[in-house]
Amino acid sequence: MAQDLREMFQKEREIQKFKLKEGHQERFLDKLDGALPTNNKKKTPIIYWLGIAATLVIALTAGLFLFNKEKPITATKTVVNAKTHTENDNGISLGDLSPDLQKIETYYVGNINYELSKLEVSNENKEVVDGYMEQLAQLDHEYKELNLELNNYGPNEDTISALIQNLQLRLQLLQKLKSKLNQLKSSENEQSTII
């Protein structure tokens, strides 16, 4: 039965072949070209040049802002690198062991980075900040060694607690630095009011 239907449809298609009128395709393409918008080549270069001009204005403004402003001394050493603590190319990190440890690591790394971003370093307190930054760099080096130990010997309670304590020490060190900088700033303000 299925073949009979197929044969019927095939015969019907052969009977009802339609032919388009002569020139139909050309007329259709002409109408299509007339209905579609044409590219105005005069507007494209203007938009292109305006984009370049806007980019230059933004770049020059940013450059003038950065160079006219007195350059503050910033702590350029990255003490906590998010990649070091979240994605280790050589193996696992503290956060990879469990969701709870991931939360702990994220909490400490986020707070350490936040404290680092709030540091106001000036010529007067640069030596104090550099001393603390050296200690933070040592703690970061120890953290990397502990992470290697974690990967080489597997997770154990001592290594995990040492990693967490390292993060805690860094945060405490930054908080001490913050209070030391506040003390220095208040003593400078007191000296300036006396004079």
PDB file of N, CA, C and O in Angstrom, residues 79-150:
ATOM      1  N   VAL A  79      51.015  38.968  46.675  1.00  0.00           N
ATOM      2  CA  VAL A  79      51.276  38.034  47.750  1.00  0.00           C
ATOM      3  C   VAL A  79      50.366  36.830  47.653  1.00  0.00           C
ATOM      4  O   VAL A  79      50.749  35.716  47.914  1.00  0.00           O
ATOM      5  N   VAL A  80      49.138  37.042  47.237  1.00  0.00           N
ATOM      6  CA  VAL A  80      48.200  35.938  47.095  1.00  0.00           C
ATOM      7  C   VAL A  80      47.747  35.908  45.648  1.00  0.00           C
ATOM      8  O   VAL A  80      47.095  36.820  45.183  1.00  0.00           O
ATOM      9  N   ASN A  81      48.143  34.884  44.951  1.00  0.00           N
ATOM     10  CA  ASN A  81      47.744  34.717  43.564  1.00  0.00           C
ATOM     11  C   ASN A  81      46.590  33.733  43.535  1.00  0.00           C
ATOM     12  O   ASN A  81      46.717  32.612  44.014  1.00  0.00           O
ATOM     13  N   ALA A  82      45.472  34.167  42.988  1.00  0.00           N
ATOM     14  CA  ALA A  82      44.283  33.312  42.979  1.00  0.00           C
ATOM     15  C   ALA A  82      44.545  32.018  42.227  1.00  0.00           C
ATOM     16  O   ALA A  82      44.038  30.974  42.587  1.00  0.00           O
ATOM     17  N   LYS A  83      45.361  32.063  41.165  1.00  0.00           N
ATOM     18  CA  LYS A  83      45.630  30.849  40.399  1.00  0.00           C
ATOM     19  C   LYS A  83      46.408  29.852  41.238  1.00  0.00           C
ATOM     20  O   LYS A  83      46.175  28.659  41.176  1.00  0.00           O
ATOM     21  N   THR A  84      47.345  30.350  42.056  1.00  0.00           N
ATOM     22  CA  THR A  84      48.136  29.461  42.891  1.00  0.00           C
ATOM     23  C   THR A  84      47.247  28.706  43.861  1.00  0.00           C
ATOM     24  O   THR A  84      47.463  27.547  44.148  1.00  0.00           O
ATOM     25  N   HIS A  85      46.194  29.359  44.343  1.00  0.00           N
ATOM     26  CA  HIS A  85      45.382  28.756  45.381  1.00  0.00           C
ATOM     27  C   HIS A  85      44.146  28.045  44.857  1.00  0.00           C
ATOM     28  O   HIS A  85      43.523  27.308  45.601  1.00  0.00           O
ATOM     29  N   THR A  86      43.760  28.277  43.630  1.00  0.00           N
ATOM     30  CA  THR A  86      42.544  27.628  43.136  1.00  0.00           C
ATOM     31  C   THR A  86      42.816  26.636  42.019  1.00  0.00           C
ATOM     32  O   THR A  86      42.155  25.616  41.944  1.00  0.00           O
ATOM     33  N   GLU A  87      43.761  26.935  41.156  1.00  0.00           N
ATOM     34  CA  GLU A  87      44.038  26.025  40.048  1.00  0.00           C
ATOM     35  C   GLU A  87      45.524  25.728  40.054  1.00  0.00           C
ATOM     36  O   GLU A  87      46.332  26.594  39.796  1.00  0.00           O
ATOM     37  N   ASN A  88      45.878  24.538  40.356  1.00  0.00           N
ATOM     38  CA  ASN A  88      47.270  24.159  40.352  1.00  0.00           C
ATOM     39  C   ASN A  88      47.502  23.296  39.128  1.00  0.00           C
ATOM     40  O   ASN A  88      46.863  22.266  38.970  1.00  0.00           O
ATOM     41  N   ASP A  89      48.415  23.710  38.256  1.00  0.00           N
ATOM     42  CA  ASP A  89      48.675  22.952  37.035  1.00  0.00           C
ATOM     43  C   ASP A  89      49.272  21.590  37.367  1.00  0.00           C
ATOM     44  O   ASP A  89      49.092  20.629  36.632  1.00  0.00           O
ATOM     45  N   ASN A  90      50.001  21.518  38.476  1.00  0.00           N
ATOM     46  CA  ASN A  90      50.695  20.282  38.806  1.00  0.00           C
ATOM     47  C   ASN A  90      49.857  19.333  39.650  1.00  0.00           C
ATOM     48  O   ASN A  90      50.272  18.228  39.900  1.00  0.00           O
ATOM     49  N   GLY A  91      48.738  19.742  40.158  1.00  0.00           N
ATOM     50  CA  GLY A  91      47.953  18.854  40.991  1.00  0.00           C
ATOM     51  C   GLY A  91      46.832  19.577  41.687  1.00  0.00           C
ATOM     52  O   GLY A  91      46.263  20.517  41.158  1.00  0.00           O
ATOM     53  N   ILE A  92      46.578  19.131  42.917  1.00  0.00           N
ATOM     54  CA  ILE A  92      45.449  19.652  43.666  1.00  0.00           C
ATOM     55  C   ILE A  92      45.891  20.765  44.605  1.00  0.00           C
ATOM     56  O   ILE A  92      47.065  20.876  44.954  1.00  0.00           O
ATOM     57  N   SER A  93      44.939  21.578  44.997  1.00  0.00           N
ATOM     58  CA  SER A  93      45.191  22.611  46.000  1.00  0.00           C
ATOM     59  C   SER A  93      44.256  22.358  47.175  1.00  0.00           C
ATOM     60  O   SER A  93      43.446  21.432  47.156  1.00  0.00           O
ATOM     61  N   LEU A  94      44.348  23.205  48.175  1.00  0.00           N
ATOM     62  CA  LEU A  94      43.528  23.046  49.375  1.00  0.00           C
ATOM     63  C   LEU A  94      42.044  23.047  49.040  1.00  0.00           C
ATOM     64  O   LEU A  94      41.286  22.221  49.534  1.00  0.00           O
ATOM     65  N   GLY A  95      41.618  23.939  48.170  1.00  0.00           N
ATOM     66  CA  GLY A  95      40.212  24.052  47.819  1.00  0.00           C
ATOM     67  C   GLY A  95      39.676  22.878  47.026  1.00  0.00           C
ATOM     68  O   GLY A  95      38.468  22.671  46.950  1.00  0.00           O
ATOM     69  N   ASP A  96      40.557  22.084  46.431  1.00  0.00           N
ATOM     70  CA  ASP A  96      40.119  20.935  45.645  1.00  0.00           C
ATOM     71  C   ASP A  96      39.747  19.723  46.500  1.00  0.00           C
ATOM     72  O   ASP A  96      39.137  18.784  46.009  1.00  0.00           O
ATOM     73  N   LEU A  97      40.106  19.770  47.785  1.00  0.00           N
ATOM     74  CA  LEU A  97      39.894  18.602  48.631  1.00  0.00           C
ATOM     75  C   LEU A  97      38.437  18.439  49.065  1.00  0.00           C
ATOM     76  O   LEU A  97      37.931  17.321  49.104  1.00  0.00           O
ATOM     77  N   SER A  98      37.777  19.544  49.408  1.00  0.00           N
ATOM     78  CA  SER A  98      36.374  19.456  49.819  1.00  0.00           C
ATOM     79  C   SER A  98      35.722  20.824  49.665  1.00  0.00           C
ATOM     80  O   SER A  98      36.414  21.846  49.643  1.00  0.00           O
ATOM     81  N   PRO A  99      34.397  20.865  49.602  1.00  0.00           N
ATOM     82  CA  PRO A  99      33.709  22.157  49.488  1.00  0.00           C
ATOM     83  C   PRO A  99      33.951  23.056  50.703  1.00  0.00           C
ATOM     84  O   PRO A  99      34.064  24.266  50.572  1.00  0.00           O
ATOM     85  N   ASP A 100      34.063  22.456  51.895  1.00  0.00           N
ATOM     86  CA  ASP A 100      34.319  23.255  53.093  1.00  0.00           C
ATOM     87  C   ASP A 100      35.701  23.910  53.030  1.00  0.00           C
ATOM     88  O   ASP A 100      35.865  25.082  53.375  1.00  0.00           O
ATOM     89  N   LEU A 101      36.692  23.141  52.606  1.00  0.00           N
ATOM     90  CA  LEU A 101      38.039  23.707  52.485  1.00  0.00           C
ATOM     91  C   LEU A 101      38.094  24.750  51.372  1.00  0.00           C
ATOM     92  O   LEU A 101      38.834  25.725  51.467  1.00  0.00           O
ATOM     93  N   GLN A 102      37.283  24.556  50.337  1.00  0.00           N
ATOM     94  CA  GLN A 102      37.199  25.553  49.263  1.00  0.00           C
ATOM     95  C   GLN A 102      36.667  26.868  49.816  1.00  0.00           C
ATOM     96  O   GLN A 102      37.173  27.939  49.503  1.00  0.00           O
ATOM     97  N   LYS A 103      35.638  26.792  50.683  1.00  0.00           N
ATOM     98  CA  LYS A 103      35.080  27.998  51.291  1.00  0.00           C
ATOM     99  C   LYS A 103      36.106  28.697  52.169  1.00  0.00           C
ATOM    100  O   LYS A 103      36.229  29.919  52.140  1.00  0.00           O
ATOM    101  N   ILE A 104      36.844  27.911  52.945  1.00  0.00           N
ATOM    102  CA  ILE A 104      37.865  28.478  53.829  1.00  0.00           C
ATOM    103  C   ILE A 104      38.942  29.175  53.018  1.00  0.00           C
ATOM    104  O   ILE A 104      39.323  30.314  53.298  1.00  0.00           O
ATOM    105  N   GLU A 105      39.422  28.482  51.988  1.00  0.00           N
ATOM    106  CA  GLU A 105      40.476  29.067  51.154  1.00  0.00           C
ATOM    107  C   GLU A 105      39.986  30.325  50.451  1.00  0.00           C
ATOM    108  O   GLU A 105      40.673  31.342  50.427  1.00  0.00           O
ATOM    109  N   THR A 106      38.791  30.279  49.912  1.00  0.00           N
ATOM    110  CA  THR A 106      38.227  31.446  49.227  1.00  0.00           C
ATOM    111  C   THR A 106      38.064  32.605  50.190  1.00  0.00           C
ATOM    112  O   THR A 106      38.354  33.756  49.843  1.00  0.00           O
ATOM    113  N   TYR A 107      37.616  32.331  51.405  1.00  0.00           N
ATOM    114  CA  TYR A 107      37.435  33.373  52.416  1.00  0.00           C
ATOM    115  C   TYR A 107      38.759  34.075  52.714  1.00  0.00           C
ATOM    116  O   TYR A 107      38.852  35.306  52.674  1.00  0.00           O
ATOM    117  N   TYR A 108      39.792  33.287  53.010  1.00  0.00           N
ATOM    118  CA  TYR A 108      41.069  33.892  53.380  1.00  0.00           C
ATOM    119  C   TYR A 108      41.731  34.599  52.197  1.00  0.00           C
ATOM    120  O   TYR A 108      42.252  35.705  52.339  1.00  0.00           O
ATOM    121  N   VAL A 109      41.721  33.967  51.041  1.00  0.00           N
ATOM    122  CA  VAL A 109      42.332  34.591  49.865  1.00  0.00           C
ATOM    123  C   VAL A 109      41.614  35.893  49.520  1.00  0.00           C
ATOM    124  O   VAL A 109      42.248  36.912  49.226  1.00  0.00           O
ATOM    125  N   GLY A 110      40.283  35.883  49.593  1.00  0.00           N
ATOM    126  CA  GLY A 110      39.520  37.105  49.314  1.00  0.00           C
ATOM    127  C   GLY A 110      39.826  38.206  50.302  1.00  0.00           C
ATOM    128  O   GLY A 110      40.026  39.369  49.925  1.00  0.00           O
ATOM    129  N   ASN A 111      39.886  37.875  51.592  1.00  0.00           N
ATOM    130  CA  ASN A 111      40.190  38.889  52.607  1.00  0.00           C
ATOM    131  C   ASN A 111      41.620  39.408  52.484  1.00  0.00           C
ATOM    132  O   ASN A 111      41.871  40.597  52.681  1.00  0.00           O
ATOM    133  N   ILE A 112      42.551  38.521  52.168  1.00  0.00           N
ATOM    134  CA  ILE A 112      43.945  38.952  52.005  1.00  0.00           C
ATOM    135  C   ILE A 112      44.043  39.913  50.825  1.00  0.00           C
ATOM    136  O   ILE A 112      44.661  40.984  50.923  1.00  0.00           O
ATOM    137  N   ASN A 113      43.425  39.558  49.714  1.00  0.00           N
ATOM    138  CA  ASN A 113      43.463  40.444  48.542  1.00  0.00           C
ATOM    139  C   ASN A 113      42.763  41.771  48.823  1.00  0.00           C
ATOM    140  O   ASN A 113      43.190  42.823  48.363  1.00  0.00           O
ATOM    141  N   TYR A 114      41.678  41.722  49.597  1.00  0.00           N
ATOM    142  CA  TYR A 114      40.959  42.945  49.947  1.00  0.00           C
ATOM    143  C   TYR A 114      41.842  43.853  50.811  1.00  0.00           C
ATOM    144  O   TYR A 114      41.934  45.060  50.578  1.00  0.00           O
ATOM    145  N   GLU A 115      42.506  43.279  51.796  1.00  0.00           N
ATOM    146  CA  GLU A 115      43.390  44.069  52.654  1.00  0.00           C
ATOM    147  C   GLU A 115      44.556  44.650  51.842  1.00  0.00           C
ATOM    148  O   GLU A 115      44.964  45.788  52.061  1.00  0.00           O
ATOM    149  N   LEU A 116      45.069  43.866  50.916  1.00  0.00           N
ATOM    150  CA  LEU A 116      46.155  44.372  50.064  1.00  0.00           C
ATOM    151  C   LEU A 116      45.684  45.537  49.202  1.00  0.00           C
ATOM    152  O   LEU A 116      46.417  46.497  48.984  1.00  0.00           O
ATOM    153  N   SER A 117      44.466  45.448  48.716  1.00  0.00           N
ATOM    154  CA  SER A 117      43.961  46.511  47.843  1.00  0.00           C
ATOM    155  C   SER A 117      43.710  47.800  48.610  1.00  0.00           C
ATOM    156  O   SER A 117      43.728  48.878  48.034  1.00  0.00           O
ATOM    157  N   LYS A 118      43.461  47.713  49.919  1.00  0.00           N
ATOM    158  CA  LYS A 118      43.185  48.899  50.716  1.00  0.00           C
ATOM    159  C   LYS A 118      44.456  49.571  51.239  1.00  0.00           C
ATOM    160  O   LYS A 118      44.371  50.643  51.824  1.00  0.00           O
ATOM    161  N   LEU A 119      45.609  48.965  51.052  1.00  0.00           N
ATOM    162  CA  LEU A 119      46.857  49.542  51.570  1.00  0.00           C
ATOM    163  C   LEU A 119      47.146  50.875  50.901  1.00  0.00           C
ATOM    164  O   LEU A 119      47.074  51.005  49.681  1.00  0.00           O
ATOM    165  N   GLU A 120      47.474  51.849  51.703  1.00  0.00           N
ATOM    166  CA  GLU A 120      47.884  53.157  51.194  1.00  0.00           C
ATOM    167  C   GLU A 120      49.366  53.311  51.494  1.00  0.00           C
ATOM    168  O   GLU A 120      49.765  53.514  52.643  1.00  0.00           O
ATOM    169  N   VAL A 121      50.173  53.201  50.467  1.00  0.00           N
ATOM    170  CA  VAL A 121      51.615  53.258  50.627  1.00  0.00           C
ATOM    171  C   VAL A 121      52.102  54.633  50.197  1.00  0.00           C
ATOM    172  O   VAL A 121      51.726  55.135  49.139  1.00  0.00           O
ATOM    173  N   SER A 122      52.925  55.247  51.035  1.00  0.00           N
ATOM    174  CA  SER A 122      53.503  56.542  50.705  1.00  0.00           C
ATOM    175  C   SER A 122      54.998  56.478  50.976  1.00  0.00           C
ATOM    176  O   SER A 122      55.525  55.464  51.455  1.00  0.00           O
ATOM    177  N   ASN A 123      55.680  57.559  50.702  1.00  0.00           N
ATOM    178  CA  ASN A 123      57.130  57.593  50.933  1.00  0.00           C
ATOM    179  C   ASN A 123      57.454  57.445  52.416  1.00  0.00           C
ATOM    180  O   ASN A 123      58.492  56.886  52.760  1.00  0.00           O
ATOM    181  N   GLU A 124      56.570  57.950  53.278  1.00  0.00           N
ATOM    182  CA  GLU A 124      56.825  57.899  54.718  1.00  0.00           C
ATOM    183  C   GLU A 124      56.706  56.485  55.280  1.00  0.00           C
ATOM    184  O   GLU A 124      57.414  56.114  56.210  1.00  0.00           O
ATOM    185  N   ASN A 125      55.800  55.685  54.740  1.00  0.00           N
ATOM    186  CA  ASN A 125      55.584  54.354  55.310  1.00  0.00           C
ATOM    187  C   ASN A 125      56.080  53.229  54.406  1.00  0.00           C
ATOM    188  O   ASN A 125      55.790  52.065  54.656  1.00  0.00           O
ATOM    189  N   LYS A 126      56.830  53.562  53.378  1.00  0.00           N
ATOM    190  CA  LYS A 126      57.288  52.556  52.408  1.00  0.00           C
ATOM    191  C   LYS A 126      58.163  51.494  53.063  1.00  0.00           C
ATOM    192  O   LYS A 126      58.029  50.316  52.783  1.00  0.00           O
ATOM    193  N   GLU A 127      59.048  51.885  53.971  1.00  0.00           N
ATOM    194  CA  GLU A 127      59.941  50.917  54.608  1.00  0.00           C
ATOM    195  C   GLU A 127      59.159  49.919  55.450  1.00  0.00           C
ATOM    196  O   GLU A 127      59.452  48.720  55.440  1.00  0.00           O
ATOM    197  N   VAL A 128      58.164  50.403  56.174  1.00  0.00           N
ATOM    198  CA  VAL A 128      57.340  49.512  57.004  1.00  0.00           C
ATOM    199  C   VAL A 128      56.593  48.528  56.112  1.00  0.00           C
ATOM    200  O   VAL A 128      56.572  47.321  56.371  1.00  0.00           O
ATOM    201  N   VAL A 129      56.007  49.044  55.041  1.00  0.00           N
ATOM    202  CA  VAL A 129      55.241  48.184  54.133  1.00  0.00           C
ATOM    203  C   VAL A 129      56.161  47.158  53.476  1.00  0.00           C
ATOM    204  O   VAL A 129      55.798  45.974  53.364  1.00  0.00           O
ATOM    205  N   ASP A 130      57.354  47.578  53.066  1.00  0.00           N
ATOM    206  CA  ASP A 130      58.286  46.636  52.434  1.00  0.00           C
ATOM    207  C   ASP A 130      58.675  45.506  53.383  1.00  0.00           C
ATOM    208  O   ASP A 130      58.796  44.348  52.976  1.00  0.00           O
ATOM    209  N   GLY A 131      58.857  45.833  54.670  1.00  0.00           N
ATOM    210  CA  GLY A 131      59.181  44.795  55.655  1.00  0.00           C
ATOM    211  C   GLY A 131      58.067  43.775  55.773  1.00  0.00           C
ATOM    212  O   GLY A 131      58.311  42.563  55.802  1.00  0.00           O
ATOM    213  N   TYR A 132      56.840  44.266  55.829  1.00  0.00           N
ATOM    214  CA  TYR A 132      55.703  43.352  55.913  1.00  0.00           C
ATOM    215  C   TYR A 132      55.546  42.557  54.622  1.00  0.00           C
ATOM    216  O   TYR A 132      55.184  41.375  54.651  1.00  0.00           O
ATOM    217  N   MET A 133      55.809  43.186  53.482  1.00  0.00           N
ATOM    218  CA  MET A 133      55.684  42.487  52.197  1.00  0.00           C
ATOM    219  C   MET A 133      56.696  41.353  52.086  1.00  0.00           C
ATOM    220  O   MET A 133      56.412  40.300  51.507  1.00  0.00           O
ATOM    221  N   GLU A 134      57.889  41.556  52.649  1.00  0.00           N
ATOM    222  CA  GLU A 134      58.886  40.478  52.642  1.00  0.00           C
ATOM    223  C   GLU A 134      58.390  39.295  53.468  1.00  0.00           C
ATOM    224  O   GLU A 134      58.548  38.138  53.067  1.00  0.00           O
ATOM    225  N   GLN A 135      57.794  39.589  54.620  1.00  0.00           N
ATOM    226  CA  GLN A 135      57.245  38.511  55.446  1.00  0.00           C
ATOM    227  C   GLN A 135      56.106  37.789  54.719  1.00  0.00           C
ATOM    228  O   GLN A 135      56.006  36.560  54.770  1.00  0.00           O
ATOM    229  N   LEU A 136      55.267  38.557  54.025  1.00  0.00           N
ATOM    230  CA  LEU A 136      54.179  37.940  53.259  1.00  0.00           C
ATOM    231  C   LEU A 136      54.717  37.078  52.120  1.00  0.00           C
ATOM    232  O   LEU A 136      54.174  36.020  51.815  1.00  0.00           O
ATOM    233  N   ALA A 137      55.797  37.532  51.501  1.00  0.00           N
ATOM    234  CA  ALA A 137      56.401  36.750  50.422  1.00  0.00           C
ATOM    235  C   ALA A 137      56.967  35.437  50.974  1.00  0.00           C
ATOM    236  O   ALA A 137      56.861  34.386  50.318  1.00  0.00           O
ATOM    237  N   GLN A 138      57.541  35.487  52.171  1.00  0.00           N
ATOM    238  CA  GLN A 138      58.047  34.254  52.794  1.00  0.00           C
ATOM    239  C   GLN A 138      56.897  33.286  53.086  1.00  0.00           C
ATOM    240  O   GLN A 138      57.010  32.079  52.856  1.00  0.00           O
ATOM    241  N   LEU A 139      55.794  33.842  53.591  1.00  0.00           N
ATOM    242  CA  LEU A 139      54.637  32.989  53.862  1.00  0.00           C
ATOM    243  C   LEU A 139      54.064  32.398  52.574  1.00  0.00           C
ATOM    244  O   LEU A 139      53.619  31.243  52.549  1.00  0.00           O
ATOM    245  N   ASP A 140      54.096  33.172  51.484  1.00  0.00           N
ATOM    246  CA  ASP A 140      53.622  32.666  50.206  1.00  0.00           C
ATOM    247  C   ASP A 140      54.520  31.535  49.717  1.00  0.00           C
ATOM    248  O   ASP A 140      54.035  30.524  49.198  1.00  0.00           O
ATOM    249  N   HIS A 141      55.828  31.703  49.900  1.00  0.00           N
ATOM    250  CA  HIS A 141      56.771  30.649  49.507  1.00  0.00           C
ATOM    251  C   HIS A 141      56.515  29.374  50.315  1.00  0.00           C
ATOM    252  O   HIS A 141      56.505  28.264  49.765  1.00  0.00           O
ATOM    253  N   GLU A 142      56.279  29.523  51.621  1.00  0.00           N
ATOM    254  CA  GLU A 142      55.970  28.367  52.464  1.00  0.00           C
ATOM    255  C   GLU A 142      54.664  27.706  52.036  1.00  0.00           C
ATOM    256  O   GLU A 142      54.546  26.480  52.055  1.00  0.00           O
ATOM    257  N   TYR A 143      53.688  28.525  51.636  1.00  0.00           N
ATOM    258  CA  TYR A 143      52.408  27.979  51.181  1.00  0.00           C
ATOM    259  C   TYR A 143      52.621  27.121  49.933  1.00  0.00           C
ATOM    260  O   TYR A 143      52.029  26.037  49.805  1.00  0.00           O
ATOM    261  N   LYS A 144      53.447  27.589  49.024  1.00  0.00           N
ATOM    262  CA  LYS A 144      53.719  26.821  47.806  1.00  0.00           C
ATOM    263  C   LYS A 144      54.413  25.506  48.140  1.00  0.00           C
ATOM    264  O   LYS A 144      54.116  24.473  47.538  1.00  0.00           O
ATOM    265  N   GLU A 145      55.338  25.540  49.103  1.00  0.00           N
ATOM    266  CA  GLU A 145      56.009  24.302  49.508  1.00  0.00           C
ATOM    267  C   GLU A 145      55.021  23.331  50.147  1.00  0.00           C
ATOM    268  O   GLU A 145      55.070  22.122  49.894  1.00  0.00           O
ATOM    269  N   LEU A 146      54.127  23.864  50.979  1.00  0.00           N
ATOM    270  CA  LEU A 146      53.098  23.003  51.580  1.00  0.00           C
ATOM    271  C   LEU A 146      52.169  22.428  50.518  1.00  0.00           C
ATOM    272  O   LEU A 146      51.731  21.272  50.614  1.00  0.00           O
ATOM    273  N   ASN A 147      51.879  23.206  49.493  1.00  0.00           N
ATOM    274  CA  ASN A 147      51.034  22.729  48.404  1.00  0.00           C
ATOM    275  C   ASN A 147      51.734  21.607  47.637  1.00  0.00           C
ATOM    276  O   ASN A 147      51.095  20.629  47.215  1.00  0.00           O
ATOM    277  N   LEU A 148      53.050  21.745  47.441  1.00  0.00           N
ATOM    278  CA  LEU A 148      53.818  20.663  46.803  1.00  0.00           C
ATOM    279  C   LEU A 148      53.781  19.403  47.657  1.00  0.00           C
ATOM    280  O   LEU A 148      53.644  18.293  47.141  1.00  0.00           O
ATOM    281  N   GLU A 149      53.921  19.591  48.959  1.00  0.00           N
ATOM    282  CA  GLU A 149      53.844  18.450  49.881  1.00  0.00           C
ATOM    283  C   GLU A 149      52.476  17.778  49.791  1.00  0.00           C
ATOM    284  O   GLU A 149      52.370  16.548  49.796  1.00  0.00           O
ATOM    285  N   LEU A 150      51.433  18.589  49.695  1.00  0.00           N
ATOM    286  CA  LEU A 150      50.076  18.061  49.559  1.00  0.00           C
ATOM    287  C   LEU A 150      49.958  17.210  48.299  1.00  0.00           C
ATOM    288  O   LEU A 150      49.337  16.141  48.309  1.00  0.00           O
TER     289      LEU A 150
END
